Short mmCIF file of N, CA, C and O in Angstrom, two decimals:
data_model
loop_
_atom_site.label_atom_id
_atom_site.label_comp_id
_atom_site.label_asym_id
_atom_site.label_seq_id
_atom_site.Cartn_x
_atom_site.Cartn_y
_atom_site.Cartn_z
N MET T 1 -0.15 -22.77 -8.91
CA MET T 1 -0.48 -21.66 -8.29
C MET T 1 -1.82 -21.09 -8.62
O MET T 1 -2.58 -21.24 -9.68
N THR T 2 -2.65 -20.52 -7.49
CA THR T 2 -3.77 -20.19 -7.65
C THR T 2 -3.83 -18.77 -8.42
O THR T 2 -3.18 -17.75 -8.13
N PRO T 3 -4.60 -18.59 -9.37
CA PRO T 3 -4.55 -17.15 -10.44
C PRO T 3 -4.89 -16.22 -9.33
O PRO T 3 -5.99 -16.26 -8.48
N PHE T 4 -4.30 -15.05 -9.54
CA PHE T 4 -4.85 -13.70 -8.94
C PHE T 4 -5.14 -12.50 -9.90
O PHE T 4 -4.43 -12.41 -10.78
N THR T 5 -6.45 -11.99 -9.55
CA THR T 5 -6.85 -11.01 -10.27
C THR T 5 -7.04 -9.66 -9.49
O THR T 5 -7.88 -10.05 -8.65
N LEU T 6 -6.71 -8.75 -10.15
CA LEU T 6 -6.92 -7.35 -9.23
C LEU T 6 -7.42 -6.14 -10.08
O LEU T 6 -6.62 -5.90 -11.14
N GLY T 7 -8.69 -5.58 -10.08
CA GLY T 7 -8.97 -4.52 -10.82
C GLY T 7 -8.57 -3.25 -10.12
O GLY T 7 -9.03 -3.21 -8.96
N LEU T 8 -8.07 -2.08 -10.63
CA LEU T 8 -7.75 -1.14 -10.05
C LEU T 8 -7.56 0.07 -10.76
O LEU T 8 -7.51 -0.23 -12.11
N LEU T 9 -7.44 1.21 -10.21
CA LEU T 9 -7.06 2.65 -11.20
C LEU T 9 -5.31 2.69 -10.79
O LEU T 9 -5.05 2.74 -9.72
N ALA T 10 -5.07 3.27 -11.91
CA ALA T 10 -3.66 3.48 -11.79
C ALA T 10 -3.32 4.77 -11.42
O ALA T 10 -3.18 5.88 -12.10
N VAL T 11 -3.06 4.68 -10.08
CA VAL T 11 -2.44 6.05 -9.50
C VAL T 11 -1.48 5.70 -8.64
O VAL T 11 -1.15 4.44 -8.37
N PRO T 12 -0.70 6.55 -8.17
CA PRO T 12 0.62 6.24 -7.54
C PRO T 12 0.41 5.51 -6.26
O PRO T 12 1.13 4.47 -6.07
N LYS T 13 -0.69 5.51 -5.31
CA LYS T 13 -1.17 4.79 -4.27
C LYS T 13 -1.27 3.41 -4.64
O LYS T 13 -1.32 2.67 -3.51
N ALA T 14 -1.67 3.11 -5.79
CA ALA T 14 -2.05 1.92 -6.13
C ALA T 14 -0.91 1.19 -6.27
O ALA T 14 -0.96 -0.47 -6.12
N VAL T 15 0.30 1.48 -6.52
CA VAL T 15 1.42 0.48 -6.74
C VAL T 15 1.68 -0.01 -5.39
O VAL T 15 2.04 -1.36 -5.32
N PRO T 16 1.99 0.45 -4.02
CA PRO T 16 2.28 -0.58 -3.13
C PRO T 16 1.14 -1.09 -2.77
O PRO T 16 1.19 -2.53 -2.16
N GLU T 17 0.10 -0.69 -2.96
CA GLU T 17 -1.10 -1.54 -2.78
C GLU T 17 -1.24 -2.92 -3.62
O GLU T 17 -1.73 -3.95 -2.96
N ALA T 18 -1.02 -2.75 -4.66
CA ALA T 18 -1.21 -3.95 -5.67
C ALA T 18 -0.15 -4.99 -5.29
O ALA T 18 -0.11 -6.05 -5.28
N ARG T 19 1.44 -4.39 -4.92
CA ARG T 19 2.42 -5.41 -4.39
C ARG T 19 1.97 -5.78 -2.97
O ARG T 19 2.23 -7.16 -3.12
N ARG T 20 1.29 -5.27 -2.45
CA ARG T 20 0.96 -5.92 -0.93
C ARG T 20 -0.18 -7.18 -1.25
O ARG T 20 -0.15 -8.35 -0.75
N ALA T 21 -1.07 -6.45 -2.08
CA ALA T 21 -2.10 -7.56 -2.33
C ALA T 21 -1.54 -8.73 -3.09
O ALA T 21 -1.98 -9.99 -2.74
N VAL T 22 -0.64 -9.00 -4.11
CA VAL T 22 0.06 -10.02 -4.39
C VAL T 22 0.85 -10.96 -3.54
O VAL T 22 0.53 -11.80 -3.51
N LEU T 23 1.41 -10.05 -2.69
CA LEU T 23 2.23 -10.59 -1.82
C LEU T 23 1.54 -11.45 -0.72
O LEU T 23 1.34 -12.64 -0.31
N GLU T 24 0.19 -10.83 -0.27
CA GLU T 24 -0.54 -11.67 0.28
C GLU T 24 -1.19 -12.64 -0.14
O GLU T 24 -1.45 -13.71 0.66
N HIS T 25 -1.33 -12.76 -1.60
CA HIS T 25 -1.96 -13.81 -2.18
C HIS T 25 -1.02 -15.06 -2.33
O HIS T 25 -1.04 -16.05 -2.12
N LEU T 26 0.19 -14.76 -2.71
CA LEU T 26 1.24 -15.55 -3.07
C LEU T 26 1.96 -16.13 -1.82
O LEU T 26 2.56 -17.07 -1.57
N GLY T 27 1.99 -15.36 -0.96
CA GLY T 27 3.00 -15.57 0.05
C GLY T 27 4.42 -15.58 -0.13
O GLY T 27 4.86 -14.85 -1.10
N PRO T 28 5.50 -16.23 0.64
CA PRO T 28 6.67 -16.13 0.24
C PRO T 28 7.12 -17.26 -1.04
O PRO T 28 8.19 -17.35 -1.67
N ALA T 29 6.02 -17.78 -1.72
CA ALA T 29 6.42 -18.80 -2.86
C ALA T 29 6.63 -17.99 -4.11
O ALA T 29 7.03 -18.69 -4.88
N GLY T 30 6.16 -16.73 -4.21
CA GLY T 30 6.50 -16.11 -5.46
C GLY T 30 7.69 -15.71 -5.37
O GLY T 30 8.55 -15.64 -4.60
N PRO T 31 8.22 -15.64 -6.94
CA PRO T 31 9.64 -15.21 -7.25
C PRO T 31 9.98 -13.77 -6.66
O PRO T 31 8.93 -12.90 -6.58
N PRO T 32 11.29 -13.56 -6.19
CA PRO T 32 11.29 -12.16 -5.55
C PRO T 32 11.18 -11.22 -6.43
O PRO T 32 11.03 -9.70 -6.07
N GLU T 33 11.33 -11.25 -7.68
CA GLU T 33 11.34 -10.21 -8.58
C GLU T 33 9.99 -9.89 -9.01
O GLU T 33 9.70 -8.83 -9.80
N LEU T 34 9.16 -10.60 -8.79
CA LEU T 34 7.61 -10.33 -9.11
C LEU T 34 7.19 -9.26 -8.54
O LEU T 34 6.45 -8.33 -9.44
N LEU T 35 7.29 -8.54 -7.27
CA LEU T 35 7.05 -7.25 -6.72
C LEU T 35 7.28 -6.23 -7.94
O LEU T 35 6.88 -5.01 -8.02
N LEU T 36 9.05 -6.24 -8.13
CA LEU T 36 9.50 -5.23 -8.92
C LEU T 36 8.55 -5.17 -10.21
O LEU T 36 8.43 -4.12 -10.72
N CYS T 37 8.42 -6.37 -11.10
CA CYS T 37 7.52 -6.52 -12.19
C CYS T 37 6.28 -5.55 -12.24
O CYS T 37 5.86 -4.85 -12.66
N VAL T 38 5.44 -5.66 -10.82
CA VAL T 38 3.99 -5.28 -10.85
C VAL T 38 4.34 -3.91 -10.47
O VAL T 38 3.50 -3.02 -11.21
N SER T 39 5.26 -3.41 -9.84
CA SER T 39 5.53 -2.10 -9.72
C SER T 39 5.91 -1.34 -10.98
O SER T 39 5.33 -0.14 -11.35
N GLU T 40 6.61 -1.83 -11.87
CA GLU T 40 7.23 -1.29 -13.17
C GLU T 40 6.13 -1.00 -14.26
O GLU T 40 5.99 0.03 -14.92
N ILE T 41 5.45 -2.10 -14.41
CA ILE T 41 4.36 -2.13 -15.57
C ILE T 41 3.15 -1.42 -14.93
O ILE T 41 2.66 -0.36 -16.02
N LEU T 42 2.72 -1.16 -13.63
CA LEU T 42 1.79 -0.15 -13.31
C LEU T 42 2.32 1.02 -13.47
O LEU T 42 1.56 2.12 -13.84
N THR T 43 3.46 1.44 -13.08
CA THR T 43 3.98 3.02 -13.11
C THR T 43 4.04 3.29 -14.34
O THR T 43 3.68 4.50 -14.65
N ASN T 44 4.47 2.56 -15.45
CA ASN T 44 4.22 2.67 -16.97
C ASN T 44 3.06 3.29 -17.30
O ASN T 44 2.98 4.22 -17.94
N VAL T 45 1.93 2.61 -17.19
CA VAL T 45 0.74 2.86 -17.21
C VAL T 45 0.45 4.40 -16.51
O VAL T 45 -0.27 5.59 -17.14
N ILE T 46 0.71 4.77 -15.38
CA ILE T 46 0.47 5.69 -14.99
C ILE T 46 1.09 7.08 -15.62
O ILE T 46 0.71 8.14 -15.79
N THR T 47 2.36 6.91 -15.81
CA THR T 47 3.43 7.51 -16.40
C THR T 47 2.95 7.81 -17.81
O THR T 47 2.91 9.06 -18.37
N HIS T 48 2.75 7.01 -18.69
CA HIS T 48 2.24 7.11 -20.32
C HIS T 48 1.14 7.06 -20.70
O HIS T 48 0.82 7.33 -21.76
N VAL T 49 0.16 6.48 -19.96
CA VAL T 49 -1.22 6.28 -20.42
C VAL T 49 -2.00 7.19 -19.49
O VAL T 49 -3.05 8.13 -20.15
N GLY T 50 -1.61 7.53 -18.47
CA GLY T 50 -2.29 8.44 -17.60
C GLY T 50 -2.99 7.84 -16.18
O GLY T 50 -3.30 6.95 -15.93
N GLU T 51 -2.55 9.09 -15.26
CA GLU T 51 -2.96 8.87 -13.90
C GLU T 51 -4.45 8.62 -13.77
O GLU T 51 -5.43 9.39 -14.45
N GLY T 52 -5.11 7.28 -13.34
CA GLY T 52 -6.53 7.14 -13.07
C GLY T 52 -6.97 6.30 -14.25
O GLY T 52 -8.34 5.84 -13.98
N THR T 53 -6.22 5.90 -15.01
CA THR T 53 -6.41 4.55 -15.83
C THR T 53 -7.12 3.30 -15.33
O THR T 53 -6.36 2.77 -14.23
N PRO T 54 -8.02 2.75 -15.67
CA PRO T 54 -8.65 1.54 -15.03
C PRO T 54 -7.40 0.41 -15.76
O PRO T 54 -7.58 0.32 -16.78
N VAL T 55 -7.13 -0.36 -14.80
CA VAL T 55 -6.32 -1.57 -15.16
C VAL T 55 -6.79 -3.08 -14.49
O VAL T 55 -7.29 -2.85 -13.60
N THR T 56 -6.37 -4.08 -14.90
CA THR T 56 -6.38 -5.37 -14.26
C THR T 56 -5.12 -5.87 -14.48
O THR T 56 -4.43 -6.04 -15.36
N LEU T 57 -4.81 -6.54 -13.36
CA LEU T 57 -3.32 -7.09 -12.97
C LEU T 57 -3.87 -8.59 -12.65
O LEU T 57 -4.73 -8.83 -12.10
N ARG T 58 -3.12 -9.31 -13.45
CA ARG T 58 -3.11 -10.96 -13.40
C ARG T 58 -1.95 -11.38 -13.03
O ARG T 58 -1.17 -11.10 -13.79
N VAL T 59 -1.71 -12.34 -11.96
CA VAL T 59 -0.65 -13.18 -11.78
C VAL T 59 -0.98 -14.76 -11.75
O VAL T 59 -2.01 -15.09 -11.18
N THR T 60 -0.49 -15.44 -12.81
CA THR T 60 -0.91 -16.83 -13.18
C THR T 60 0.37 -17.53 -13.06
O THR T 60 1.54 -17.07 -13.11
N GLY T 61 0.00 -18.90 -13.01
CA GLY T 61 1.23 -19.99 -13.27
C GLY T 61 0.98 -20.43 -14.89
O GLY T 61 -0.25 -20.37 -15.36
N THR T 62 2.10 -20.59 -15.52
CA THR T 62 2.26 -21.18 -16.67
C THR T 62 2.33 -22.73 -16.75
O THR T 62 2.46 -23.36 -16.04
N ALA T 63 2.07 -23.23 -18.03
CA ALA T 63 2.15 -24.83 -17.98
C ALA T 63 3.56 -25.37 -18.01
O ALA T 63 3.59 -26.54 -17.29
N ASP T 64 4.57 -24.46 -18.14
CA ASP T 64 5.89 -24.77 -17.69
C ASP T 64 6.42 -24.41 -16.67
O ASP T 64 7.64 -24.54 -16.58
N GLY T 65 5.35 -24.07 -15.52
CA GLY T 65 5.99 -23.90 -14.48
C GLY T 65 6.49 -22.31 -14.11
O GLY T 65 7.13 -22.25 -12.86
N ARG T 66 6.25 -21.65 -14.92
CA ARG T 66 6.70 -20.06 -14.76
C ARG T 66 5.39 -19.30 -14.06
O ARG T 66 4.54 -19.69 -13.90
N THR T 67 6.05 -17.91 -13.83
CA THR T 67 4.94 -17.25 -13.00
C THR T 67 4.73 -16.11 -14.04
O THR T 67 5.80 -15.57 -14.23
N ARG T 68 3.60 -15.92 -14.30
CA ARG T 68 3.33 -14.64 -15.38
C ARG T 68 2.55 -13.60 -14.84
O ARG T 68 1.76 -13.89 -14.00
N VAL T 69 2.86 -12.26 -15.02
CA VAL T 69 2.29 -11.19 -14.61
C VAL T 69 1.86 -10.65 -15.90
O VAL T 69 2.30 -10.40 -16.97
N GLU T 70 0.50 -10.17 -15.74
CA GLU T 70 0.03 -9.38 -16.83
C GLU T 70 -0.80 -8.03 -16.06
O GLU T 70 -1.24 -8.27 -15.24
N LEU T 71 -0.58 -7.03 -17.01
CA LEU T 71 -1.36 -5.95 -16.77
C LEU T 71 -2.25 -5.35 -18.27
O LEU T 71 -1.44 -4.88 -19.00
N THR T 72 -3.53 -5.10 -17.99
CA THR T 72 -4.15 -4.72 -19.14
C THR T 72 -4.89 -3.39 -18.79
O THR T 72 -5.26 -3.02 -17.56
N ASP T 73 -4.61 -2.53 -19.76
CA ASP T 73 -5.06 -1.38 -19.87
C ASP T 73 -5.71 -0.74 -21.37
O ASP T 73 -5.66 -1.86 -22.14
N PRO T 74 -6.75 0.03 -21.22
CA PRO T 74 -7.64 0.38 -22.17
C PRO T 74 -7.11 1.14 -23.48
O PRO T 74 -7.88 1.90 -24.32
N ASP T 75 -5.70 1.60 -23.41
CA ASP T 75 -5.32 2.32 -24.60
C ASP T 75 -4.16 1.12 -25.44
O ASP T 75 -2.97 1.09 -25.27
N PRO T 76 -4.77 0.64 -26.59
CA PRO T 76 -3.97 -0.11 -27.38
C PRO T 76 -2.99 0.67 -28.17
O PRO T 76 -2.09 0.28 -28.80
N ARG T 77 -2.83 2.19 -28.15
CA ARG T 77 -1.97 2.78 -29.02
C ARG T 77 -0.66 3.22 -28.38
O ARG T 77 0.35 3.25 -29.08
N VAL T 78 -0.63 3.00 -26.82
CA VAL T 78 0.80 3.61 -26.28
C VAL T 78 1.11 2.33 -25.77
O VAL T 78 0.93 1.74 -24.61
N TRP T 79 2.30 2.01 -26.40
CA TRP T 79 3.29 0.55 -26.39
C TRP T 79 4.47 0.79 -25.44
O TRP T 79 4.79 2.12 -25.94
N PRO T 80 4.79 0.27 -24.46
CA PRO T 80 6.01 0.32 -24.02
C PRO T 80 7.24 0.20 -24.69
O PRO T 80 6.88 -0.75 -25.80
N VAL T 81 8.09 1.02 -24.71
CA VAL T 81 9.37 0.70 -25.66
C VAL T 81 10.76 0.76 -24.44
O VAL T 81 10.84 1.44 -23.67
N LEU T 82 11.54 -0.38 -24.81
CA LEU T 82 12.73 -0.75 -23.96
C LEU T 82 13.77 0.56 -24.68
O LEU T 82 14.05 0.63 -25.75
N ARG T 83 14.26 1.36 -24.06
CA ARG T 83 15.20 2.49 -24.24
C ARG T 83 16.40 2.03 -23.70
O ARG T 83 16.33 1.70 -22.48
N HIS T 84 17.47 2.88 -24.36
CA HIS T 84 18.78 2.86 -23.66
C HIS T 84 19.08 4.32 -22.95
O HIS T 84 18.56 5.01 -23.65
N VAL T 85 19.32 4.29 -21.62
CA VAL T 85 19.35 5.59 -21.13
C VAL T 85 20.46 5.90 -20.39
O VAL T 85 21.43 5.02 -20.32
N ASP T 86 21.08 7.18 -20.59
CA ASP T 86 22.38 7.81 -19.83
C ASP T 86 22.46 7.29 -18.67
O ASP T 86 21.25 7.25 -17.89
N ALA T 87 23.57 7.07 -17.86
CA ALA T 87 23.75 6.87 -16.56
C ALA T 87 23.38 7.89 -15.69
O ALA T 87 22.80 7.45 -14.68
N ASP T 88 23.20 9.06 -16.10
CA ASP T 88 22.91 10.08 -15.24
C ASP T 88 21.10 10.40 -15.53
O ASP T 88 20.59 11.54 -14.82
N ALA T 89 20.56 9.68 -16.35
CA ALA T 89 19.11 9.73 -16.52
C ALA T 89 18.45 9.69 -15.30
O ALA T 89 18.66 8.78 -14.60
N GLU T 90 17.50 10.30 -14.90
CA GLU T 90 16.54 10.44 -13.87
C GLU T 90 15.46 9.43 -14.14
O GLU T 90 14.66 9.02 -12.94
N CYS T 91 14.90 8.88 -15.23
CA CYS T 91 13.80 7.93 -15.38
C CYS T 91 14.28 7.03 -16.80
O CYS T 91 15.25 7.44 -17.49
N GLY T 92 13.12 6.09 -17.16
CA GLY T 92 13.49 5.56 -18.38
C GLY T 92 14.08 4.19 -18.23
O GLY T 92 14.45 3.42 -19.08
N ARG T 93 14.18 3.92 -16.95
CA ARG T 93 14.99 2.48 -16.51
C ARG T 93 13.91 1.36 -16.40
O ARG T 93 14.21 0.27 -16.05
N GLY T 94 12.41 1.58 -16.38
CA GLY T 94 11.44 0.47 -15.93
C GLY T 94 11.51 -0.67 -16.81
O GLY T 94 11.69 -1.81 -16.36
N LEU T 95 11.71 -0.68 -18.17
CA LEU T 95 11.79 -1.87 -18.91
C LEU T 95 13.00 -2.39 -19.14
O LEU T 95 13.08 -3.72 -19.23
N ALA T 96 14.04 -1.49 -18.83
CA ALA T 96 15.34 -2.12 -18.49
C ALA T 96 15.23 -2.97 -17.42
O ALA T 96 16.02 -4.27 -17.53
N LEU T 97 14.60 -2.76 -16.36
CA LEU T 97 14.88 -3.46 -15.17
C LEU T 97 13.84 -4.69 -15.56
O LEU T 97 14.16 -5.91 -15.18
N LEU T 98 12.74 -4.61 -16.16
CA LEU T 98 11.63 -5.66 -16.36
C LEU T 98 12.74 -6.78 -17.32
O LEU T 98 12.48 -7.88 -17.28
N ASP T 99 13.28 -6.32 -18.26
CA ASP T 99 14.00 -6.91 -19.16
C ASP T 99 15.32 -7.53 -18.38
O ASP T 99 15.16 -8.67 -18.81
N ALA T 100 15.66 -7.39 -17.40
CA ALA T 100 16.82 -7.96 -16.79
C ALA T 100 16.51 -9.03 -15.80
O ALA T 100 17.15 -9.92 -15.66
N VAL T 101 15.09 -8.82 -15.28
CA VAL T 101 14.91 -9.94 -14.38
C VAL T 101 13.97 -10.68 -14.49
O VAL T 101 13.46 -11.83 -13.96
N THR T 102 13.50 -10.68 -16.00
CA THR T 102 12.31 -11.74 -16.55
C THR T 102 12.91 -12.61 -17.46
O THR T 102 14.09 -12.24 -17.83
N LEU T 103 12.40 -13.68 -17.69
CA LEU T 103 12.81 -14.47 -18.70
C LEU T 103 12.27 -14.03 -20.19
O LEU T 103 13.20 -14.07 -20.91
N ARG T 104 11.24 -13.56 -19.91
CA ARG T 104 10.79 -12.75 -21.19
C ARG T 104 9.75 -11.90 -20.97
O ARG T 104 8.94 -11.86 -19.82
N TRP T 105 9.27 -11.05 -21.82
CA TRP T 105 8.21 -10.05 -21.76
C TRP T 105 7.93 -9.68 -22.98
O TRP T 105 8.31 -9.83 -24.10
N GLY T 106 6.45 -9.07 -22.93
CA GLY T 106 5.81 -8.74 -24.39
C GLY T 106 4.77 -7.65 -24.07
O GLY T 106 4.38 -7.60 -22.94
N VAL T 107 4.05 -7.68 -25.42
CA VAL T 107 2.90 -6.86 -25.42
C VAL T 107 1.70 -7.38 -26.13
O VAL T 107 2.13 -7.89 -27.34
N LEU T 108 0.57 -7.72 -25.90
CA LEU T 108 -0.63 -8.38 -26.46
C LEU T 108 -1.39 -7.09 -26.90
O LEU T 108 -1.76 -6.42 -26.00
N GLN T 109 -1.97 -7.08 -28.06
CA GLN T 109 -2.92 -6.05 -28.52
C GLN T 109 -4.29 -6.42 -28.50
O GLN T 109 -4.35 -7.36 -29.62
N GLY T 110 -5.36 -5.64 -28.17
CA GLY T 110 -6.56 -6.16 -28.48
C GLY T 110 -7.34 -5.09 -29.01
O GLY T 110 -6.48 -3.96 -29.33
N PRO T 111 -8.32 -5.24 -29.40
CA PRO T 111 -8.85 -3.99 -30.20
C PRO T 111 -9.30 -2.77 -29.29
O PRO T 111 -8.94 -1.66 -30.08
N ASP T 112 -9.40 -3.03 -28.29
CA ASP T 112 -9.48 -1.79 -27.43
C ASP T 112 -8.52 -1.48 -25.93
O ASP T 112 -9.05 -0.82 -25.10
N THR T 113 -7.79 -2.68 -26.19
CA THR T 113 -6.75 -2.63 -24.87
C THR T 113 -5.52 -3.20 -25.25
O THR T 113 -4.94 -3.61 -26.50
N LYS T 114 -4.46 -3.31 -24.32
CA LYS T 114 -3.24 -3.81 -24.50
C LYS T 114 -2.92 -4.51 -23.11
O LYS T 114 -3.42 -3.97 -22.02
N THR T 115 -1.89 -5.69 -23.17
CA THR T 115 -1.72 -6.14 -21.94
C THR T 115 -0.20 -6.31 -22.02
O THR T 115 0.26 -6.90 -22.83
N VAL T 116 0.56 -5.77 -21.06
CA VAL T 116 1.95 -5.93 -20.94
C VAL T 116 1.82 -7.28 -20.00
O VAL T 116 1.47 -7.37 -18.97
N TRP T 117 2.84 -8.09 -20.58
CA TRP T 117 3.08 -9.19 -19.65
C TRP T 117 4.78 -9.79 -19.58
O TRP T 117 5.44 -8.94 -20.24
N CYS T 118 4.97 -10.26 -18.59
CA CYS T 118 6.40 -10.79 -18.15
C CYS T 118 6.25 -11.92 -17.54
O CYS T 118 5.27 -12.37 -16.83
N GLU T 119 7.24 -13.03 -17.86
CA GLU T 119 7.47 -14.39 -17.00
C GLU T 119 8.60 -14.19 -16.40
O GLU T 119 9.62 -13.83 -16.90
N LEU T 120 8.34 -14.85 -15.13
CA LEU T 120 9.67 -15.15 -14.17
C LEU T 120 9.50 -16.58 -13.90
O LEU T 120 8.79 -17.44 -13.88
N SER T 121 10.90 -17.01 -13.54
CA SER T 121 11.02 -18.46 -13.00
C SER T 121 10.42 -18.57 -11.50
O SER T 121 10.54 -17.61 -10.95
N THR T 122 9.97 -19.77 -11.45
CA THR T 122 9.43 -19.99 -10.09
C THR T 122 10.31 -20.40 -8.88
O THR T 122 10.13 -20.76 -7.93
N ARG T 123 11.80 -20.49 -9.48
CA ARG T 123 12.67 -21.04 -8.48
C ARG T 123 12.72 -20.09 -7.48
O ARG T 123 12.84 -18.97 -7.65
N THR T 124 12.92 -20.68 -6.06
CA THR T 124 13.16 -19.80 -5.19
C THR T 124 14.65 -19.22 -5.26
O THR T 124 15.60 -20.05 -5.54
N HIS T 125 14.84 -18.15 -4.71
CA HIS T 125 16.23 -17.71 -4.48
C HIS T 125 16.87 -17.58 -3.21
O HIS T 125 15.98 -17.21 -2.27
N VAL T 126 17.88 -18.18 -2.69
CA VAL T 126 18.48 -18.22 -1.32
C VAL T 126 19.38 -17.12 -1.25
O VAL T 126 20.39 -17.16 -1.94
#
């Protein structure tokens, strides 16, 4: 897979634009859950770090054949937390979705950044 990198500002209109850019880059070869992961981790930055935050989105292949999505933002202090929410809650399911559709996910902290990442199987789903 050819690596894909996109720098953008974390604003609501960037969510569909980022999905569209990833889809145009990968075409139908990417895992179907990939666009959901892009939406969820970008929306988390908008909600919890702040609208207008500069971020870098990367989609790469791993040595063991997985697809890896990474989103780096400039706030190493605000970490995503997987929460259990009530059935009638209106928000708080983003990381639960990420956890459900990915093989694994996590956070890497740098001195002035953090990167939320996830890995998906590259098997195509029919």
